[in-house]
DNA sequence: GTTCTAGAAC
DNA sequence: GTTCTAGAAC
């Protein structure tokens, strides 16, 4: 049996990653160099993983540290990071479109890596900033995505490490430095309010998102109606389903 | 990564 | 008595 911790690598090695090879609960899309899947345990309303595909002649790509090592010895890693960034940017646009179609407004979408991932094979998280999904259950889950904890490394930051003459800035990504961040005290990433436990934090996050939705949904709806008055006849896109309902 | 569950916290 | 966390097992 394939270990669940290594399943991403088996996906990355598929010569034809599509609905013929992967179930619809896993597969979202692919390009020549990337594969995008639904996170099996989404921690937000929208949560995808973008993987670099591995061709037979390519070397291993376990995680971000592997990529940084490759970067130190040649140009290949920069190309990998670029195709991931391109695909993530495209996916973010698709997600935002779906947010508007379903919720009437678009909220932040975070794109980045876990400093110390649990699953083997490099994977870029593309996750909406609500953090309100049922699979977000533990302090570790929360801190691994909270922008305040510093365990989640934004793609934009990684790309600065790949700039010329940035070698001195590249971190070691040592587990002993990052894993303690997963144990940080619970506090809301928006307002810093402390939470006494996970159920309390989850309730707060849901309240925060509901309030945002009420504010943004209303103002965007009014703006859209105003636009419709001046430019009528715009087709209403139905929007491809991009996240499973649970 | 998740599941299970013992014992801490309430 | 019930809720919640966190470490072992997978």
mmCIF file of C-alpha atoms (C1' of nucleotides) in Angstrom:
data_model
loop_
_atom_site.group_PDB
_atom_site.id
_atom_site.type_symbol
_atom_site.label_atom_id
_atom_site.label_comp_id
_atom_site.label_asym_id
_atom_site.label_seq_id
_atom_site.Cartn_x
_atom_site.Cartn_y
_atom_site.Cartn_z
ATOM 1 C CA UNK A 1 0.000 0.000 0.000
ATOM 2 C CA UNK A 2 1.232 3.459 -0.890
ATOM 3 C CA UNK A 3 1.864 5.526 2.170
ATOM 4 C CA UNK A 4 -0.464 8.501 2.376
ATOM 5 C CA UNK A 5 2.592 10.614 3.085
ATOM 6 C CA UNK A 6 4.055 9.813 -0.327
ATOM 7 C CA UNK A 7 0.948 9.828 -2.472
ATOM 8 C CA UNK A 8 1.757 13.245 -3.963
ATOM 9 C CA UNK A 9 4.887 11.835 -5.543
ATOM 10 C CA UNK A 10 2.918 9.087 -7.250
ATOM 11 C CA UNK A 11 0.568 11.749 -8.609
ATOM 12 C CA UNK A 12 3.520 13.848 -9.781
ATOM 13 C CA UNK A 13 4.960 10.906 -11.728
ATOM 14 C CA UNK A 14 1.816 10.106 -13.712
ATOM 15 C CA UNK A 15 2.399 10.429 -17.445
ATOM 16 C CA UNK A 16 -1.270 11.312 -17.926
ATOM 17 C CA UNK A 17 -2.623 12.948 -14.785
ATOM 18 C CA UNK A 18 -6.290 13.367 -15.585
ATOM 19 C CA UNK A 19 -9.707 12.015 -14.693
ATOM 20 C CA UNK A 20 -8.727 8.739 -16.345
ATOM 21 C CA UNK A 21 -5.973 8.295 -13.741
ATOM 22 C CA UNK A 22 -7.296 10.195 -10.738
ATOM 23 C CA UNK A 23 -10.726 10.354 -9.100
ATOM 24 C CA UNK A 24 -12.729 13.583 -9.464
ATOM 25 C CA UNK A 25 -12.342 14.168 -5.725
ATOM 26 C CA UNK A 26 -8.583 14.532 -6.321
ATOM 27 C CA UNK A 27 -8.021 15.891 -9.823
ATOM 28 C CA UNK A 28 -8.635 19.523 -10.695
ATOM 29 C CA UNK A 29 -6.397 20.356 -13.671
ATOM 30 C CA UNK A 30 -2.948 19.927 -15.125
ATOM 31 C CA UNK A 31 -0.466 21.534 -17.487
ATOM 32 C CA UNK A 32 2.687 20.182 -19.078
ATOM 33 C CA UNK A 33 4.645 20.953 -15.909
ATOM 34 C CA UNK A 34 2.083 21.127 -13.077
ATOM 35 C CA UNK A 35 -0.759 19.158 -11.524
ATOM 36 C CA UNK A 36 -3.435 20.835 -9.416
ATOM 37 C CA UNK A 37 -5.455 18.732 -6.990
ATOM 38 C CA UNK A 38 -8.074 19.346 -4.325
ATOM 39 C CA UNK A 39 -6.556 19.153 -0.859
ATOM 40 C CA UNK A 40 -7.993 15.950 0.606
ATOM 41 C CA UNK A 41 -8.706 17.694 3.914
ATOM 42 C CA UNK A 42 -9.432 21.323 2.978
ATOM 43 C CA UNK A 43 -8.724 23.819 5.749
ATOM 44 C CA UNK A 44 -10.709 26.610 4.066
ATOM 45 C CA UNK A 45 -13.607 27.030 1.633
ATOM 46 C CA UNK A 46 -11.115 26.787 -1.263
ATOM 47 C CA UNK A 47 -7.952 24.750 -0.836
ATOM 48 C CA UNK A 48 -5.806 23.340 -3.642
ATOM 49 C CA UNK A 49 -2.321 21.904 -4.000
ATOM 50 C CA UNK A 50 -0.215 22.700 -7.060
ATOM 51 C CA UNK A 51 2.522 20.112 -7.673
ATOM 52 C CA UNK A 52 5.406 20.212 -10.114
ATOM 53 C CA UNK A 53 5.159 17.129 -12.316
ATOM 54 C CA UNK A 54 8.128 14.784 -12.435
ATOM 55 C CA UNK A 55 9.289 13.357 -15.732
ATOM 56 C CA UNK A 56 11.323 10.169 -15.759
ATOM 57 C CA UNK A 57 14.648 11.946 -16.218
ATOM 58 C CA UNK A 58 14.052 14.469 -13.453
ATOM 59 C CA UNK A 59 15.596 14.247 -10.050
ATOM 60 C CA UNK A 60 13.692 14.108 -6.803
ATOM 61 C CA UNK A 61 11.780 17.132 -5.561
ATOM 62 C CA UNK A 62 10.876 16.286 -1.984
ATOM 63 C CA UNK A 63 10.235 19.738 -0.597
ATOM 64 C CA UNK A 64 11.238 23.391 -0.551
ATOM 65 C CA UNK A 65 14.659 22.565 0.871
ATOM 66 C CA UNK A 66 15.279 20.258 -2.096
ATOM 67 C CA UNK A 67 14.309 23.081 -4.429
ATOM 68 C CA UNK A 68 16.680 25.497 -2.675
ATOM 69 C CA UNK A 69 19.529 22.989 -2.921
ATOM 70 C CA UNK A 70 18.834 22.626 -6.636
ATOM 71 C CA UNK A 71 18.775 26.396 -6.967
ATOM 72 C CA UNK A 72 22.243 26.592 -5.438
ATOM 73 C CA UNK A 73 23.633 24.236 -8.085
ATOM 74 C CA UNK A 74 21.829 25.233 -11.271
ATOM 75 C CA UNK A 75 19.018 27.057 -13.055
ATOM 76 C CA UNK A 76 16.391 24.265 -12.966
ATOM 77 C CA UNK A 77 14.801 25.269 -9.689
ATOM 78 C CA UNK A 78 14.023 28.758 -10.936
ATOM 79 C CA UNK A 79 12.074 27.289 -13.837
ATOM 80 C CA UNK A 80 10.148 24.988 -11.484
ATOM 81 C CA UNK A 81 9.234 27.887 -9.234
ATOM 82 C CA UNK A 82 8.111 29.909 -12.241
ATOM 83 C CA UNK A 83 5.715 27.268 -13.580
ATOM 84 C CA UNK A 84 4.253 26.821 -10.094
ATOM 85 C CA UNK A 85 3.816 30.581 -9.753
ATOM 86 C CA UNK A 86 2.173 30.874 -13.167
ATOM 87 C CA UNK A 87 -0.267 28.087 -12.415
ATOM 88 C CA UNK A 88 -1.024 29.436 -8.943
ATOM 89 C CA UNK A 89 -1.754 32.877 -10.385
ATOM 90 C CA UNK A 90 -4.138 31.380 -12.917
ATOM 91 C CA UNK A 91 -5.805 29.245 -10.230
ATOM 92 C CA UNK A 92 -6.165 32.225 -7.925
ATOM 93 C CA UNK A 93 -8.091 33.979 -10.669
ATOM 94 C CA UNK A 94 -10.392 30.990 -11.090
ATOM 95 C CA UNK A 95 -10.979 30.861 -7.338
ATOM 96 C CA UNK A 96 -11.751 34.574 -7.143
ATOM 97 C CA UNK A 97 -14.214 34.222 -9.982
ATOM 98 C CA UNK A 98 -15.925 31.381 -8.149
ATOM 99 C CA UNK A 99 -15.948 33.391 -4.920
ATOM 100 C CA UNK A 100 -17.802 36.205 -6.696
ATOM 101 C CA UNK A 101 -20.225 33.801 -8.334
ATOM 102 C CA UNK A 102 -21.016 31.987 -5.103
ATOM 103 C CA UNK A 103 -20.524 34.575 -2.377
ATOM 104 C CA UNK A 104 -20.804 37.887 -4.205
ATOM 105 C CA UNK A 105 -17.259 39.022 -3.433
ATOM 106 C CA UNK A 106 -13.686 37.785 -3.473
ATOM 107 C CA UNK A 107 -11.527 37.580 -0.357
ATOM 108 C CA UNK A 108 -7.790 36.965 -0.044
ATOM 109 C CA UNK A 109 -6.261 33.804 -1.460
ATOM 110 C CA UNK A 110 -2.976 32.745 0.125
ATOM 111 C CA UNK A 111 -0.309 31.073 -1.994
ATOM 112 C CA UNK A 112 2.664 29.489 -0.276
ATOM 113 C CA UNK A 113 4.545 26.519 1.098
ATOM 114 C CA UNK A 114 4.722 24.949 4.532
ATOM 115 C CA UNK A 115 8.250 25.482 5.852
ATOM 116 C CA UNK A 116 8.280 21.867 7.075
ATOM 117 C CA UNK A 117 5.736 19.828 5.117
ATOM 118 C CA UNK A 118 4.333 16.496 6.302
ATOM 119 C CA UNK A 119 3.835 14.992 2.871
ATOM 120 C CA UNK A 120 6.665 14.222 0.499
ATOM 121 C CA UNK A 121 6.947 15.960 -2.855
ATOM 122 C CA UNK A 122 6.948 19.718 -3.208
ATOM 123 C CA UNK A 123 3.438 21.182 -3.072
ATOM 124 C CA UNK A 124 2.212 24.758 -3.197
ATOM 125 C CA UNK A 125 -0.899 25.564 -1.174
ATOM 126 C CA UNK A 126 -3.517 27.811 -2.777
ATOM 127 C CA UNK A 127 -5.986 28.438 0.040
ATOM 128 C CA UNK A 128 -8.686 30.995 0.730
ATOM 129 C CA UNK A 129 -8.127 33.163 3.795
ATOM 130 C CA UNK A 130 -11.314 32.241 5.671
ATOM 131 C CA UNK A 131 -9.939 29.120 7.403
ATOM 132 C CA UNK A 132 -13.493 28.014 8.169
ATOM 133 C CA UNK A 133 -13.554 24.420 6.888
ATOM 134 C CA UNK A 134 -14.450 21.404 9.077
ATOM 135 C CA UNK A 135 -11.089 19.681 8.505
ATOM 136 C CA UNK A 136 -9.300 22.502 10.327
ATOM 137 C CA UNK A 137 -9.324 20.863 13.741
ATOM 138 C CA UNK A 138 -6.079 21.375 15.624
ATOM 139 C CA UNK A 139 -3.720 24.133 16.745
ATOM 140 C CA UNK A 140 -1.143 22.642 14.395
ATOM 141 C CA UNK A 141 -3.546 22.937 11.453
ATOM 142 C CA UNK A 142 -4.311 26.549 12.276
ATOM 143 C CA UNK A 143 -0.763 27.725 12.890
ATOM 144 C CA UNK A 144 0.435 26.039 9.712
ATOM 145 C CA UNK A 145 -1.627 28.563 7.718
ATOM 146 C CA UNK A 146 -1.922 31.611 9.969
ATOM 147 C CA UNK A 147 0.174 34.429 8.463
ATOM 148 C CA UNK A 148 1.201 35.398 11.978
ATOM 149 C CA UNK A 149 2.903 32.136 12.855
ATOM 150 C CA UNK A 150 5.489 32.274 10.083
ATOM 151 C CA UNK A 151 5.256 28.572 9.281
ATOM 152 C CA UNK A 152 3.429 29.306 6.044
ATOM 153 C CA UNK A 153 5.974 30.758 3.616
ATOM 154 C CA UNK A 154 4.348 32.911 0.922
ATOM 155 C CA UNK A 155 5.412 32.119 -2.627
ATOM 156 C CA UNK A 156 6.233 35.799 -3.148
ATOM 157 C CA UNK A 157 8.800 35.534 -0.361
ATOM 158 C CA UNK A 158 10.378 32.411 -1.830
ATOM 159 C CA UNK A 159 10.661 34.172 -5.158
ATOM 160 C CA UNK A 160 12.730 36.946 -3.538
ATOM 161 C CA UNK A 161 15.188 34.261 -2.421
ATOM 162 C CA UNK A 162 15.635 33.399 -6.086
ATOM 163 C CA UNK A 163 16.499 36.959 -7.045
ATOM 164 C CA UNK A 164 20.083 37.579 -8.056
ATOM 165 C CA UNK A 165 22.440 38.224 -5.170
ATOM 166 C CA UNK A 166 19.888 37.032 -2.613
ATOM 167 C CA UNK A 167 21.816 33.957 -1.532
ATOM 168 C CA UNK A 168 22.475 35.404 1.900
ATOM 169 C CA UNK A 169 18.754 35.714 2.614
ATOM 170 C CA UNK A 170 17.846 32.107 1.888
ATOM 171 C CA UNK A 171 16.829 30.438 5.171
ATOM 172 C CA UNK A 172 17.858 26.938 6.167
ATOM 173 C CA UNK A 173 14.237 25.916 6.833
ATOM 174 C CA UNK A 174 15.453 23.808 9.736
ATOM 175 C CA UNK A 175 12.562 21.883 11.317
ATOM 176 C CA UNK A 176 13.766 22.742 14.826
ATOM 177 C CA UNK A 177 13.328 26.407 13.952
ATOM 178 C CA UNK A 178 9.873 26.146 12.381
ATOM 179 C CA UNK A 179 8.055 23.335 14.189
ATOM 180 C CA UNK A 180 7.748 25.285 17.461
ATOM 181 C CA UNK A 181 5.639 27.803 15.515
ATOM 182 C CA UNK A 182 2.929 25.183 15.191
ATOM 183 C CA UNK A 183 2.525 25.351 18.973
ATOM 184 C CA UNK A 184 2.088 29.103 19.233
ATOM 185 C CA UNK A 185 -0.851 30.273 21.344
ATOM 186 C CA UNK A 186 -4.119 30.517 19.438
ATOM 187 C CA UNK A 187 -5.025 33.998 18.230
ATOM 188 C CA UNK A 188 -7.115 35.312 15.356
ATOM 189 C CA UNK A 189 -4.922 36.144 12.364
ATOM 190 C CA UNK A 190 -7.147 39.128 11.557
ATOM 191 C CA UNK A 191 -7.651 40.867 14.911
ATOM 192 C CA UNK A 192 -5.120 39.141 17.201
ATOM 193 C CA UNK A 193 -7.840 38.204 19.667
ATOM 194 C CA UNK A 194 -6.659 35.243 21.750
ATOM 195 C CA UNK A 195 -8.768 32.098 21.773
ATOM 196 C CA UNK A 196 -8.872 29.734 24.715
ATOM 197 C CA UNK A 197 -9.130 26.604 22.562
ATOM 198 C CA UNK A 198 -9.829 25.383 19.043
ATOM 199 C CA UNK A 199 -13.630 25.304 19.229
ATOM 200 C CA UNK A 200 -13.575 28.928 20.424
ATOM 201 C CA UNK A 201 -11.183 29.951 17.645
ATOM 202 C CA UNK A 202 -13.256 28.196 15.002
ATOM 203 C CA UNK A 203 -16.353 30.014 16.177
ATOM 204 C CA UNK A 204 -14.491 33.325 16.071
ATOM 205 C CA UNK A 205 -13.141 32.656 12.560
ATOM 206 C CA UNK A 206 -16.632 31.804 11.363
ATOM 207 C CA UNK A 207 -18.005 35.001 12.938
ATOM 208 C CA UNK A 208 -15.230 37.035 11.308
ATOM 209 C CA UNK A 209 -15.946 35.543 7.909
ATOM 210 C CA UNK A 210 -19.705 35.986 8.290
ATOM 211 C CA UNK A 211 -19.138 39.663 9.146
ATOM 212 C CA UNK A 212 -16.806 40.117 6.155
ATOM 213 C CA UNK A 213 -19.340 38.447 3.930
ATOM 214 C CA UNK A 214 -22.081 40.703 5.191
ATOM 215 C CA UNK A 215 -20.005 43.845 4.599
ATOM 216 C CA UNK A 216 -18.372 42.905 1.290
ATOM 217 C CA UNK A 217 -21.240 40.968 -0.172
ATOM 218 C CA UNK A 218 -23.556 43.894 0.375
ATOM 219 C CA UNK A 219 -21.258 46.610 -0.924
ATOM 220 C CA UNK A 220 -20.219 44.544 -3.957
ATOM 221 C CA UNK A 221 -23.826 43.700 -4.694
ATOM 222 C CA UNK A 222 -24.735 47.364 -4.720
ATOM 223 C CA UNK A 223 -21.781 48.184 -6.914
ATOM 224 C CA UNK A 224 -22.690 45.400 -9.316
ATOM 225 C CA UNK A 225 -26.260 46.594 -9.538
ATOM 226 C CA UNK A 226 -24.996 50.092 -10.266
ATOM 227 C CA UNK A 227 -22.787 48.685 -13.019
ATOM 228 C CA UNK A 228 -25.675 46.707 -14.448
ATOM 229 C CA UNK A 229 -27.656 49.918 -14.838
ATOM 230 C CA UNK A 230 -24.985 51.456 -17.033
ATOM 231 C CA UNK A 231 -23.929 48.322 -18.905
ATOM 232 C CA UNK A 232 -26.815 45.906 -19.291
ATOM 233 C CA UNK A 233 -26.811 42.503 -20.865
ATOM 234 C CA UNK A 234 -23.641 41.115 -19.298
ATOM 235 C CA UNK A 235 -23.765 37.333 -19.308
ATOM 236 C CA UNK A 236 -23.838 35.793 -15.859
ATOM 237 C CA UNK A 237 -21.098 33.171 -15.719
ATOM 238 C CA UNK A 238 -22.169 30.034 -13.996
ATOM 239 C CA UNK A 239 -18.644 29.227 -12.864
ATOM 240 C CA UNK A 240 -17.070 25.821 -12.809
ATOM 241 C CA UNK A 241 -17.341 24.073 -9.516
ATOM 242 C CA UNK A 242 -13.944 24.506 -7.886
ATOM 243 C CA UNK A 243 -14.437 23.265 -4.366
ATOM 244 C CA UNK A 244 -16.411 20.373 -3.053
ATOM 245 C CA UNK A 245 -19.322 21.189 -0.825
ATOM 246 C CA UNK A 246 -19.139 19.380 2.447
ATOM 247 C "C1'" DG B 1 -1.154 13.903 6.503
ATOM 248 C "C1'" DT B 2 -5.175 11.421 9.810
ATOM 249 C "C1'" DT B 3 -6.980 8.440 13.569
ATOM 250 C "C1'" DC B 4 -7.185 6.975 18.118
ATOM 251 C "C1'" DT B 5 -7.408 7.669 22.825
ATOM 252 C "C1'" DA B 6 -5.448 8.645 27.653
ATOM 253 C "C1'" DG B 7 -5.479 11.945 30.735
ATOM 254 C "C1'" DA B 8 -5.619 16.940 31.485
ATOM 255 C "C1'" DA B 9 -8.724 20.727 31.760
ATOM 256 C "C1'" DC B 10 -12.957 22.344 32.782
ATOM 257 C "C1'" DG C 1 -19.288 13.938 33.615
ATOM 258 C "C1'" DT C 2 -17.841 16.064 29.355
ATOM 259 C "C1'" DT C 3 -14.670 18.574 26.456
ATOM 260 C "C1'" DC C 4 -10.335 19.150 24.639
ATOM 261 C "C1'" DT C 5 -5.480 18.381 23.642
ATOM 262 C "C1'" DA C 6 -1.483 16.073 22.264
ATOM 263 C "C1'" DG C 7 1.389 12.075 21.475
ATOM 264 C "C1'" DA C 8 1.675 7.331 19.511
ATOM 265 C "C1'" DA C 9 0.452 4.592 15.761
ATOM 266 C "C1'" DC C 10 -0.447 4.239 11.084
#
